mmCIF file of N, CA and C and ligand atoms in Angstrom:
data_model
loop_
_atom_site.group_PDB
_atom_site.id
_atom_site.type_symbol
_atom_site.label_atom_id
_atom_site.label_comp_id
_atom_site.label_asym_id
_atom_site.label_seq_id
_atom_site.Cartn_x
_atom_site.Cartn_y
_atom_site.Cartn_z
ATOM 1 N N UNK A 11 0.828 -1.209 0.000
ATOM 2 C CA UNK A 11 0.000 0.000 0.000
ATOM 3 C C UNK A 11 0.866 1.264 0.000
ATOM 4 N N UNK A 12 1.887 1.239 0.858
ATOM 5 C CA UNK A 12 2.806 2.394 0.926
ATOM 6 C C UNK A 12 3.426 2.693 -0.433
ATOM 7 N N UNK A 13 3.782 1.586 -1.119
ATOM 8 C CA UNK A 13 4.420 1.760 -2.431
ATOM 9 C C UNK A 13 3.457 2.432 -3.398
ATOM 10 N N UNK A 14 2.208 1.992 -3.401
ATOM 11 C CA UNK A 14 1.219 2.576 -4.308
ATOM 12 C C UNK A 14 1.066 4.068 -4.013
ATOM 13 N N UNK A 15 1.000 4.399 -2.727
ATOM 14 C CA UNK A 15 0.876 5.812 -2.348
ATOM 15 C C UNK A 15 2.084 6.598 -2.848
ATOM 16 N N UNK A 16 3.264 5.963 -2.677
ATOM 17 C CA UNK A 16 4.486 6.638 -3.113
ATOM 18 C C UNK A 16 4.469 6.868 -4.620
ATOM 19 N N UNK A 17 4.031 5.844 -5.365
ATOM 20 C CA UNK A 17 3.977 5.983 -6.833
ATOM 21 C C UNK A 17 2.986 7.077 -7.217
ATOM 22 N N UNK A 18 1.815 7.038 -6.608
ATOM 23 C CA UNK A 18 0.806 8.057 -6.929
ATOM 24 C C UNK A 18 1.324 9.456 -6.623
ATOM 25 N N UNK A 19 2.046 9.537 -5.509
ATOM 26 C CA UNK A 19 2.575 10.845 -5.116
ATOM 27 C C UNK A 19 3.618 11.348 -6.130
ATOM 28 N N UNK A 20 4.446 10.376 -6.631
ATOM 29 C CA UNK A 20 5.442 10.787 -7.634
ATOM 30 C C UNK A 20 4.759 11.258 -8.905
ATOM 31 N N UNK A 21 3.722 10.508 -9.322
ATOM 32 C CA UNK A 21 2.999 10.915 -10.529
ATOM 33 C C UNK A 21 2.428 12.317 -10.334
ATOM 34 N N UNK A 22 1.898 12.531 -9.122
ATOM 35 C CA UNK A 22 1.324 13.845 -8.807
ATOM 36 C C UNK A 22 2.399 14.936 -8.928
ATOM 37 N N UNK A 23 3.588 14.631 -8.393
ATOM 38 C CA UNK A 23 4.687 15.605 -8.445
ATOM 39 C C UNK A 23 5.107 15.888 -9.878
ATOM 40 N N UNK A 24 5.235 14.790 -10.679
ATOM 41 C CA UNK A 24 5.654 14.962 -12.069
ATOM 42 C C UNK A 24 4.647 15.828 -12.829
ATOM 43 N N UNK A 25 3.349 15.544 -12.598
ATOM 44 C CA UNK A 25 2.360 16.329 -13.345
ATOM 45 C C UNK A 25 2.352 17.779 -12.885
ATOM 46 N N UNK A 26 2.658 18.010 -11.617
ATOM 47 C CA UNK A 26 2.751 19.393 -11.134
ATOM 48 C C UNK A 26 3.879 20.116 -11.844
ATOM 49 N N UNK A 27 4.991 19.405 -12.004
ATOM 50 C CA UNK A 27 6.169 19.989 -12.641
ATOM 51 C C UNK A 27 5.839 20.448 -14.055
ATOM 52 N N UNK A 28 5.154 19.552 -14.792
ATOM 53 C CA UNK A 28 4.765 19.893 -16.174
ATOM 54 C C UNK A 28 3.954 21.184 -16.188
ATOM 55 N N UNK A 29 3.027 21.276 -15.239
ATOM 56 C CA UNK A 29 2.167 22.455 -15.196
ATOM 57 C C UNK A 29 2.974 23.736 -15.021
ATOM 58 N N UNK A 30 4.021 23.628 -14.188
ATOM 59 C CA UNK A 30 4.775 24.864 -13.946
ATOM 60 C C UNK A 30 5.694 25.207 -15.119
ATOM 61 N N UNK A 31 6.074 24.196 -15.924
ATOM 62 C CA UNK A 31 6.950 24.485 -17.065
ATOM 63 C C UNK A 31 6.167 25.163 -18.186
ATOM 64 N N UNK A 32 4.938 24.680 -18.411
ATOM 65 C CA UNK A 32 4.133 25.197 -19.525
ATOM 66 C C UNK A 32 4.042 26.723 -19.597
ATOM 67 N N UNK A 33 3.565 27.387 -18.532
ATOM 68 C CA UNK A 33 3.419 28.832 -18.662
ATOM 69 C C UNK A 33 4.741 29.549 -18.945
ATOM 70 N N UNK A 34 5.841 28.980 -18.444
ATOM 71 C CA UNK A 34 7.149 29.604 -18.718
ATOM 72 C C UNK A 34 7.442 29.612 -20.209
ATOM 73 N N UNK A 35 7.100 28.494 -20.882
ATOM 74 C CA UNK A 35 7.365 28.409 -22.319
ATOM 75 C C UNK A 35 6.508 29.373 -23.121
ATOM 76 N N UNK A 36 5.332 29.698 -22.606
ATOM 77 C CA UNK A 36 4.446 30.532 -23.404
ATOM 78 C C UNK A 36 4.628 32.027 -23.114
ATOM 79 N N UNK A 37 5.578 32.359 -22.257
ATOM 80 C CA UNK A 37 5.852 33.777 -22.001
ATOM 81 C C UNK A 37 6.383 34.411 -23.287
ATOM 82 N N UNK A 38 5.804 35.518 -23.745
ATOM 83 C CA UNK A 38 6.253 36.107 -25.006
ATOM 84 C C UNK A 38 7.692 36.606 -24.913
ATOM 85 N N UNK A 39 8.382 36.572 -26.041
ATOM 86 C CA UNK A 39 9.751 37.081 -26.097
ATOM 87 C C UNK A 39 9.728 38.567 -25.756
ATOM 88 N N UNK A 40 10.761 39.023 -25.059
ATOM 89 C CA UNK A 40 10.809 40.431 -24.689
ATOM 90 C C UNK A 40 11.965 41.106 -25.421
ATOM 91 N N UNK A 41 11.658 42.237 -26.053
ATOM 92 C CA UNK A 41 12.680 42.967 -26.801
ATOM 93 C C UNK A 41 13.748 43.488 -25.851
ATOM 94 N N UNK A 42 15.003 43.492 -26.297
ATOM 95 C CA UNK A 42 16.063 44.010 -25.440
ATOM 96 C C UNK A 42 17.190 44.604 -26.269
ATOM 97 N N UNK A 43 17.984 45.436 -25.618
ATOM 98 C CA UNK A 43 19.129 46.070 -26.268
ATOM 99 C C UNK A 43 20.114 45.009 -26.769
ATOM 100 N N UNK A 44 20.328 43.962 -25.957
ATOM 101 C CA UNK A 44 21.283 42.907 -26.335
ATOM 102 C C UNK A 44 20.830 42.202 -27.607
ATOM 103 N N UNK A 45 19.527 41.889 -27.684
ATOM 104 C CA UNK A 45 19.017 41.224 -28.889
ATOM 105 C C UNK A 45 19.168 42.144 -30.099
ATOM 106 N N UNK A 46 18.915 43.431 -29.883
ATOM 107 C CA UNK A 46 19.040 44.405 -30.966
ATOM 108 C C UNK A 46 20.467 44.463 -31.491
ATOM 109 N N UNK A 47 21.415 44.459 -30.579
ATOM 110 C CA UNK A 47 22.826 44.524 -30.965
ATOM 111 C C UNK A 47 23.201 43.278 -31.775
ATOM 112 N N UNK A 48 22.751 42.103 -31.308
ATOM 113 C CA UNK A 48 23.031 40.853 -32.020
ATOM 114 C C UNK A 48 22.419 40.879 -33.418
ATOM 115 N N UNK A 49 21.175 41.323 -33.519
ATOM 116 C CA UNK A 49 20.512 41.388 -34.828
ATOM 117 C C UNK A 49 21.238 42.352 -35.753
ATOM 118 N N UNK A 50 21.685 43.468 -35.188
ATOM 119 C CA UNK A 50 22.373 44.495 -35.980
ATOM 120 C C UNK A 50 23.659 43.935 -36.567
ATOM 121 N N UNK A 51 24.331 43.070 -35.784
ATOM 122 C CA UNK A 51 25.572 42.473 -36.265
ATOM 123 C C UNK A 51 25.304 41.307 -37.203
ATOM 124 N N UNK A 52 24.390 40.421 -36.804
ATOM 125 C CA UNK A 52 24.124 39.222 -37.608
ATOM 126 C C UNK A 52 23.552 39.563 -38.979
ATOM 127 N N UNK A 53 22.804 40.651 -39.080
ATOM 128 C CA UNK A 53 22.205 41.015 -40.364
ATOM 129 C C UNK A 53 23.074 41.995 -41.144
ATOM 130 N N UNK A 54 24.298 42.150 -40.670
ATOM 131 C CA UNK A 54 25.302 42.933 -41.394
ATOM 132 C C UNK A 54 24.996 44.422 -41.501
ATOM 133 N N UNK A 55 24.097 44.924 -40.703
ATOM 134 C CA UNK A 55 23.797 46.362 -40.701
ATOM 135 C C UNK A 55 25.082 47.121 -40.388
ATOM 136 N N UNK A 56 25.897 46.504 -39.531
ATOM 137 C CA UNK A 56 27.114 47.136 -39.039
ATOM 138 C C UNK A 56 28.121 47.403 -40.164
ATOM 139 N N UNK A 57 27.998 46.685 -41.287
ATOM 140 C CA UNK A 57 28.897 46.915 -42.427
ATOM 141 C C UNK A 57 28.718 48.335 -42.965
ATOM 142 N N UNK A 58 27.501 48.844 -42.907
ATOM 143 C CA UNK A 58 27.236 50.184 -43.441
ATOM 144 C C UNK A 58 26.962 51.208 -42.344
ATOM 145 N N UNK A 59 26.697 50.746 -41.141
ATOM 146 C CA UNK A 59 26.404 51.677 -40.042
ATOM 147 C C UNK A 59 27.325 51.439 -38.860
ATOM 148 N N UNK A 60 28.301 52.318 -38.680
ATOM 149 C CA UNK A 60 29.204 52.269 -37.530
ATOM 150 C C UNK A 60 28.632 53.159 -36.430
ATOM 151 N N UNK A 61 29.013 52.889 -35.179
ATOM 152 C CA UNK A 61 28.432 53.687 -34.083
ATOM 153 C C UNK A 61 28.548 55.202 -34.282
ATOM 154 N N UNK A 62 29.765 55.700 -34.543
ATOM 155 C CA UNK A 62 29.925 57.160 -34.574
ATOM 156 C C UNK A 62 30.447 57.751 -35.879
ATOM 157 N N UNK A 63 30.863 56.889 -36.818
ATOM 158 C CA UNK A 63 31.389 57.417 -38.080
ATOM 159 C C UNK A 63 30.513 57.030 -39.248
ATOM 160 N N UNK A 64 30.411 57.941 -40.211
ATOM 161 C CA UNK A 64 29.697 57.603 -41.439
ATOM 162 C C UNK A 64 30.592 56.689 -42.265
ATOM 163 N N UNK A 65 30.102 55.544 -42.689
ATOM 164 C CA UNK A 65 30.847 54.716 -43.647
ATOM 165 C C UNK A 65 30.031 54.739 -44.936
ATOM 166 N N UNK A 66 29.345 53.645 -45.262
ATOM 167 C CA UNK A 66 28.450 53.694 -46.430
ATOM 168 C C UNK A 66 27.178 54.436 -46.039
ATOM 169 N N UNK A 67 26.656 54.069 -44.893
ATOM 170 C CA UNK A 67 25.436 54.720 -44.401
ATOM 171 C C UNK A 67 25.747 55.656 -43.247
ATOM 172 N N UNK A 68 24.734 56.390 -42.811
ATOM 173 C CA UNK A 68 24.917 57.300 -41.672
ATOM 174 C C UNK A 68 25.308 56.527 -40.403
ATOM 175 N N UNK A 69 25.986 57.196 -39.476
ATOM 176 C CA UNK A 69 26.360 56.539 -38.215
ATOM 177 C C UNK A 69 25.096 56.220 -37.417
ATOM 178 N N UNK A 70 25.203 55.236 -36.532
ATOM 179 C CA UNK A 70 24.041 54.867 -35.705
ATOM 180 C C UNK A 70 23.648 56.073 -34.853
ATOM 181 N N UNK A 71 24.676 56.795 -34.373
ATOM 182 C CA UNK A 71 24.417 57.974 -33.548
ATOM 183 C C UNK A 71 23.590 59.007 -34.312
ATOM 184 N N UNK A 72 23.965 59.245 -35.581
ATOM 185 C CA UNK A 72 23.233 60.243 -36.367
ATOM 186 C C UNK A 72 21.781 59.810 -36.591
ATOM 187 N N UNK A 73 21.607 58.523 -36.933
ATOM 188 C CA UNK A 73 20.240 58.039 -37.180
ATOM 189 C C UNK A 73 19.406 58.164 -35.905
ATOM 190 N N UNK A 74 19.996 57.726 -34.789
ATOM 191 C CA UNK A 74 19.270 57.732 -33.515
ATOM 192 C C UNK A 74 18.892 59.153 -33.116
ATOM 193 N N UNK A 75 19.841 60.082 -33.293
ATOM 194 C CA UNK A 75 19.598 61.460 -32.880
ATOM 195 C C UNK A 75 18.479 62.087 -33.706
ATOM 196 N N UNK A 76 18.496 61.823 -35.014
ATOM 197 C CA UNK A 76 17.448 62.380 -35.881
ATOM 198 C C UNK A 76 16.085 61.770 -35.538
ATOM 199 N N UNK A 77 16.065 60.447 -35.330
ATOM 200 C CA UNK A 77 14.783 59.802 -34.994
ATOM 201 C C UNK A 77 14.239 60.299 -33.662
ATOM 202 N N UNK A 78 15.150 60.547 -32.715
ATOM 203 C CA UNK A 78 14.718 61.032 -31.414
ATOM 204 C C UNK A 78 14.143 62.439 -31.537
ATOM 205 N N UNK A 79 14.892 63.288 -32.260
ATOM 206 C CA UNK A 79 14.483 64.688 -32.426
ATOM 207 C C UNK A 79 13.129 64.787 -33.134
ATOM 208 N N UNK A 80 12.959 63.962 -34.162
ATOM 209 C CA UNK A 80 11.715 63.993 -34.944
ATOM 210 C C UNK A 80 10.614 63.173 -34.285
ATOM 211 N N UNK A 81 10.955 62.487 -33.214
ATOM 212 C CA UNK A 81 10.008 61.584 -32.548
ATOM 213 C C UNK A 81 9.395 60.604 -33.555
ATOM 214 N N UNK A 82 10.265 60.074 -34.439
ATOM 215 C CA UNK A 82 9.810 59.166 -35.503
ATOM 216 C C UNK A 82 9.985 57.708 -35.073
ATOM 217 N N UNK A 83 9.331 56.816 -35.801
ATOM 218 C CA UNK A 83 9.360 55.398 -35.430
ATOM 219 C C UNK A 83 10.313 54.605 -36.318
ATOM 220 N N UNK A 84 11.365 54.095 -35.706
ATOM 221 C CA UNK A 84 12.309 53.236 -36.431
ATOM 222 C C UNK A 84 11.626 51.947 -36.851
ATOM 223 N N UNK A 85 10.739 51.446 -35.997
ATOM 224 C CA UNK A 85 10.031 50.204 -36.316
ATOM 225 C C UNK A 85 9.248 50.383 -37.619
ATOM 226 N N UNK A 86 8.542 51.488 -37.758
ATOM 227 C CA UNK A 86 7.762 51.730 -38.981
ATOM 228 C C UNK A 86 8.666 51.804 -40.199
ATOM 229 N N UNK A 87 9.806 52.507 -40.055
ATOM 230 C CA UNK A 87 10.723 52.585 -41.190
ATOM 231 C C UNK A 87 11.219 51.192 -41.573
ATOM 232 N N UNK A 88 11.625 50.406 -40.578
ATOM 233 C CA UNK A 88 12.185 49.072 -40.845
ATOM 234 C C UNK A 88 11.125 48.092 -41.352
ATOM 235 N N UNK A 89 9.858 48.414 -41.123
ATOM 236 C CA UNK A 89 8.772 47.600 -41.679
ATOM 237 C C UNK A 89 8.427 48.070 -43.087
ATOM 238 N N UNK A 90 9.153 49.064 -43.574
ATOM 239 C CA UNK A 90 8.895 49.688 -44.877
ATOM 240 C C UNK A 90 7.514 50.343 -44.914
ATOM 241 N N UNK A 91 7.110 50.878 -43.765
ATOM 242 C CA UNK A 91 5.806 51.536 -43.679
ATOM 243 C C UNK A 91 5.938 53.048 -43.502
ATOM 244 N N UNK A 92 7.199 53.536 -43.410
ATOM 245 C CA UNK A 92 7.395 54.981 -43.245
ATOM 246 C C UNK A 92 8.531 55.443 -44.154
ATOM 247 N N UNK A 93 8.468 56.686 -44.557
ATOM 248 C CA UNK A 93 9.479 57.269 -45.442
ATOM 249 C C UNK A 93 10.790 57.490 -44.689
ATOM 250 N N UNK A 94 11.933 57.467 -45.434
ATOM 251 C CA UNK A 94 13.215 57.781 -44.787
ATOM 252 C C UNK A 94 13.270 59.250 -44.379
ATOM 253 N N UNK A 95 13.999 59.541 -43.312
ATOM 254 C CA UNK A 95 14.131 60.936 -42.874
ATOM 255 C C UNK A 95 15.591 61.325 -42.643
ATOM 256 N N UNK A 96 16.522 60.364 -42.814
ATOM 257 C CA UNK A 96 17.924 60.672 -42.503
ATOM 258 C C UNK A 96 18.675 61.179 -43.736
ATOM 259 N N UNK A 97 18.756 60.368 -44.796
ATOM 260 C CA UNK A 97 19.492 60.766 -45.995
ATOM 261 C C UNK A 97 18.717 60.313 -47.227
ATOM 262 N N UNK A 98 17.843 61.191 -47.691
ATOM 263 C CA UNK A 98 16.954 60.827 -48.784
ATOM 264 C C UNK A 98 17.705 60.492 -50.069
ATOM 265 N N UNK A 99 18.890 61.099 -50.267
ATOM 266 C CA UNK A 99 19.639 60.892 -51.515
ATOM 267 C C UNK A 99 20.180 59.469 -51.619
ATOM 268 N N UNK A 100 20.348 58.793 -50.462
ATOM 269 C CA UNK A 100 20.953 57.461 -50.463
ATOM 270 C C UNK A 100 19.954 56.359 -50.159
ATOM 271 N N UNK A 101 18.699 56.711 -50.155
ATOM 272 C CA UNK A 101 17.668 55.765 -49.716
ATOM 273 C C UNK A 101 17.694 54.463 -50.516
ATOM 274 N N UNK A 102 18.000 54.550 -51.814
ATOM 275 C CA UNK A 102 18.011 53.337 -52.655
ATOM 276 C C UNK A 102 18.932 52.259 -52.076
ATOM 277 N N UNK A 103 20.074 52.691 -51.514
ATOM 278 C CA UNK A 103 21.033 51.733 -50.943
ATOM 279 C C UNK A 103 20.441 51.043 -49.720
ATOM 280 N N UNK A 104 19.678 51.776 -48.950
ATOM 281 C CA UNK A 104 19.093 51.226 -47.724
ATOM 282 C C UNK A 104 17.871 50.370 -48.022
ATOM 283 N N UNK A 105 17.141 50.777 -49.056
ATOM 284 C CA UNK A 105 15.855 50.135 -49.373
ATOM 285 C C UNK A 105 15.968 48.603 -49.491
ATOM 286 N N UNK A 106 17.058 48.130 -50.090
ATOM 287 C CA UNK A 106 17.259 46.680 -50.282
ATOM 288 C C UNK A 106 17.238 45.963 -48.930
ATOM 289 N N UNK A 107 17.813 46.623 -47.915
ATOM 290 C CA UNK A 107 17.895 45.994 -46.582
ATOM 291 C C UNK A 107 16.550 45.881 -45.888
ATOM 292 N N UNK A 108 15.587 46.665 -46.366
ATOM 293 C CA UNK A 108 14.264 46.574 -45.738
ATOM 294 C C UNK A 108 13.620 45.228 -46.037
ATOM 295 N N UNK A 109 14.103 44.545 -47.104
ATOM 296 C CA UNK A 109 13.618 43.188 -47.386
ATOM 297 C C UNK A 109 13.936 42.270 -46.206
ATOM 298 N N UNK A 110 15.072 42.526 -45.548
ATOM 299 C CA UNK A 110 15.469 41.713 -44.388
ATOM 300 C C UNK A 110 14.631 42.102 -43.172
ATOM 301 N N UNK A 111 14.524 43.407 -42.933
ATOM 302 C CA UNK A 111 13.889 43.841 -41.688
ATOM 303 C C UNK A 111 12.361 43.739 -41.722
ATOM 304 N N UNK A 112 11.763 43.905 -42.886
ATOM 305 C CA UNK A 112 10.287 43.936 -42.889
ATOM 306 C C UNK A 112 9.657 42.583 -42.573
ATOM 307 N N UNK A 113 10.438 41.485 -42.677
ATOM 308 C CA UNK A 113 9.881 40.175 -42.306
ATOM 309 C C UNK A 113 10.232 39.797 -40.862
ATOM 310 N N UNK A 114 10.906 40.697 -40.145
ATOM 311 C CA UNK A 114 11.249 40.404 -38.745
ATOM 312 C C UNK A 114 9.999 40.496 -37.860
ATOM 313 N N UNK A 115 10.068 39.836 -36.694
ATOM 314 C CA UNK A 115 8.946 39.911 -35.750
ATOM 315 C C UNK A 115 8.947 41.292 -35.080
ATOM 316 N N UNK A 116 7.814 41.654 -34.490
ATOM 317 C CA UNK A 116 7.717 42.939 -33.778
ATOM 318 C C UNK A 116 8.771 43.020 -32.674
ATOM 319 N N UNK A 117 8.989 41.875 -32.032
ATOM 320 C CA UNK A 117 9.958 41.831 -30.929
ATOM 321 C C UNK A 117 11.378 42.104 -31.455
ATOM 322 N N UNK A 118 11.707 41.550 -32.625
ATOM 323 C CA UNK A 118 13.031 41.792 -33.215
ATOM 324 C C UNK A 118 13.184 43.258 -33.631
ATOM 325 N N UNK A 119 12.130 43.809 -34.233
ATOM 326 C CA UNK A 119 12.190 45.207 -34.677
ATOM 327 C C UNK A 119 12.311 46.146 -33.486
ATOM 328 N N UNK A 120 11.574 45.835 -32.439
ATOM 329 C CA UNK A 120 11.627 46.659 -31.226
ATOM 330 C C UNK A 120 13.037 46.591 -30.631
ATOM 331 N N UNK A 121 13.651 45.398 -30.661
ATOM 332 C CA UNK A 121 15.011 45.245 -30.146
ATOM 333 C C UNK A 121 15.991 46.103 -30.954
ATOM 334 N N UNK A 122 15.839 46.093 -32.283
ATOM 335 C CA UNK A 122 16.707 46.928 -33.130
ATOM 336 C C UNK A 122 16.510 48.399 -32.784
ATOM 337 N N UNK A 123 15.243 48.778 -32.565
ATOM 338 C CA UNK A 123 14.951 50.176 -32.226
ATOM 339 C C UNK A 123 15.622 50.560 -30.904
ATOM 340 N N UNK A 124 15.508 49.693 -29.901
ATOM 341 C CA UNK A 124 16.116 49.985 -28.591
ATOM 342 C C UNK A 124 17.628 50.142 -28.762
ATOM 343 N N UNK A 125 18.219 49.218 -29.556
ATOM 344 C CA UNK A 125 19.675 49.278 -29.751
ATOM 345 C C UNK A 125 20.080 50.582 -30.449
ATOM 346 N N UNK A 126 19.425 50.890 -31.568
ATOM 347 C CA UNK A 126 19.782 52.106 -32.322
ATOM 348 C C UNK A 126 19.553 53.345 -31.447
ATOM 349 N N UNK A 127 18.397 53.382 -30.767
ATOM 350 C CA UNK A 127 18.075 54.562 -29.961
ATOM 351 C C UNK A 127 19.043 54.774 -28.798
ATOM 352 N N UNK A 128 19.742 53.706 -28.390
ATOM 353 C CA UNK A 128 20.671 53.864 -27.265
ATOM 354 C C UNK A 128 21.855 54.758 -27.636
ATOM 355 N N UNK A 129 22.006 55.065 -28.941
ATOM 356 C CA UNK A 129 23.105 55.936 -29.391
ATOM 357 C C UNK A 129 22.682 57.398 -29.511
ATOM 358 N N UNK A 130 21.420 57.699 -29.276
ATOM 359 C CA UNK A 130 20.913 59.050 -29.485
ATOM 360 C C UNK A 130 21.619 60.062 -28.595
ATOM 361 N N UNK A 131 21.918 61.214 -29.171
ATOM 362 C CA UNK A 131 22.569 62.287 -28.404
ATOM 363 C C UNK A 131 21.523 63.330 -28.045
HETATM 364 C C1 LIG B 217 24.720 48.409 -48.048
HETATM 365 C C2 LIG B 217 24.787 49.319 -46.924
HETATM 366 C C3 LIG B 217 23.701 49.249 -45.869
HETATM 367 C C4 LIG B 217 23.320 48.179 -45.097
HETATM 368 C C5 LIG B 217 23.853 46.746 -45.149
HETATM 369 C C6 LIG B 217 22.309 48.674 -44.178
HETATM 370 N N1 LIG B 217 22.076 50.004 -44.398
HETATM 371 FE FE1 LIG B 217 20.812 51.181 -43.327
HETATM 372 N N2 LIG B 217 21.271 52.746 -44.553
HETATM 373 C C7 LIG B 217 22.209 52.731 -45.573
HETATM 374 C C8 LIG B 217 22.263 54.037 -46.215
HETATM 375 C C9 LIG B 217 23.167 54.430 -47.378
HETATM 376 C C10 LIG B 217 21.318 54.834 -45.520
HETATM 377 C C11 LIG B 217 20.977 56.308 -45.803
HETATM 378 C C12 LIG B 217 19.703 56.390 -46.626
HETATM 379 C C13 LIG B 217 18.488 56.593 -45.776
HETATM 380 O O1 LIG B 217 18.509 57.466 -44.887
HETATM 381 O O2 LIG B 217 17.475 55.910 -46.021
HETATM 382 C C14 LIG B 217 20.723 53.996 -44.479
HETATM 383 C C15 LIG B 217 19.737 54.403 -43.586
HETATM 384 C C16 LIG B 217 19.269 53.665 -42.530
HETATM 385 C C17 LIG B 217 18.329 54.146 -41.550
HETATM 386 C C18 LIG B 217 17.716 55.549 -41.515
HETATM 387 C C19 LIG B 217 16.542 55.590 -42.449
HETATM 388 C C20 LIG B 217 15.963 56.973 -42.657
HETATM 389 O O3 LIG B 217 14.984 57.308 -41.992
HETATM 390 O O4 LIG B 217 16.461 57.708 -43.510
HETATM 391 C C21 LIG B 217 18.109 53.119 -40.665
HETATM 392 C C22 LIG B 217 17.202 53.147 -39.453
HETATM 393 C C23 LIG B 217 18.895 52.009 -41.110
HETATM 394 N N3 LIG B 217 19.585 52.373 -42.241
HETATM 395 C C24 LIG B 217 18.947 50.791 -40.469
HETATM 396 C C25 LIG B 217 19.595 49.666 -40.987
HETATM 397 C C26 LIG B 217 19.481 48.350 -40.432
HETATM 398 C C27 LIG B 217 18.694 47.970 -39.197
HETATM 399 C C28 LIG B 217 20.244 47.528 -41.223
HETATM 400 C C29 LIG B 217 20.431 46.026 -41.103
HETATM 401 C C30 LIG B 217 19.259 45.212 -41.267
HETATM 402 C C31 LIG B 217 20.818 48.352 -42.278
HETATM 403 N N4 LIG B 217 20.402 49.649 -42.090
HETATM 404 C C32 LIG B 217 21.660 47.875 -43.244
HETATM 405 C C33 LIG B 217 22.997 51.670 -45.941
HETATM 406 C C34 LIG B 217 22.903 50.387 -45.419
#
């Protein structure tokens, strides 16, 4: 009898454990500066955008400062839903990259925004 109780109790414990794991897995991803930095590097944005110097594209600092001043949405731009406001003459070069960013999740785009905005002056 003791053994049966022990087995039932273990089953009870195991099923409790499953219950506590489930909600953890369904917690939505949270955007963060670290994720934004990783995405910025992995998607090669950094090849054209350096933190403080203009290379092919404007510096991250310049983009962030302009977006902050204009109170504009980087997420909308990266979703290809808003017009460029930094360097209209070079937009064609950037436009190709929107193919990469416009299919990103909201969480990824928000992370990129947090990362870029962290350079704002
Ligand atoms: C081949 C070079 C190149 C790559 C790679 C590149 N960009 Fe750009 N980007 C540019 C140029 C040039 C501009 C300036 C034109 C403009 O302002 O739209 C620009 C502009 C921008 C702007 C400002 C847009 C505005 O409002 O004018 C943002 C934000 C931006 N890039 C983000 C990114 C992100 C994020 C990535 C990576 C997914 C990326 N860029 C990859 C060249 C590049």
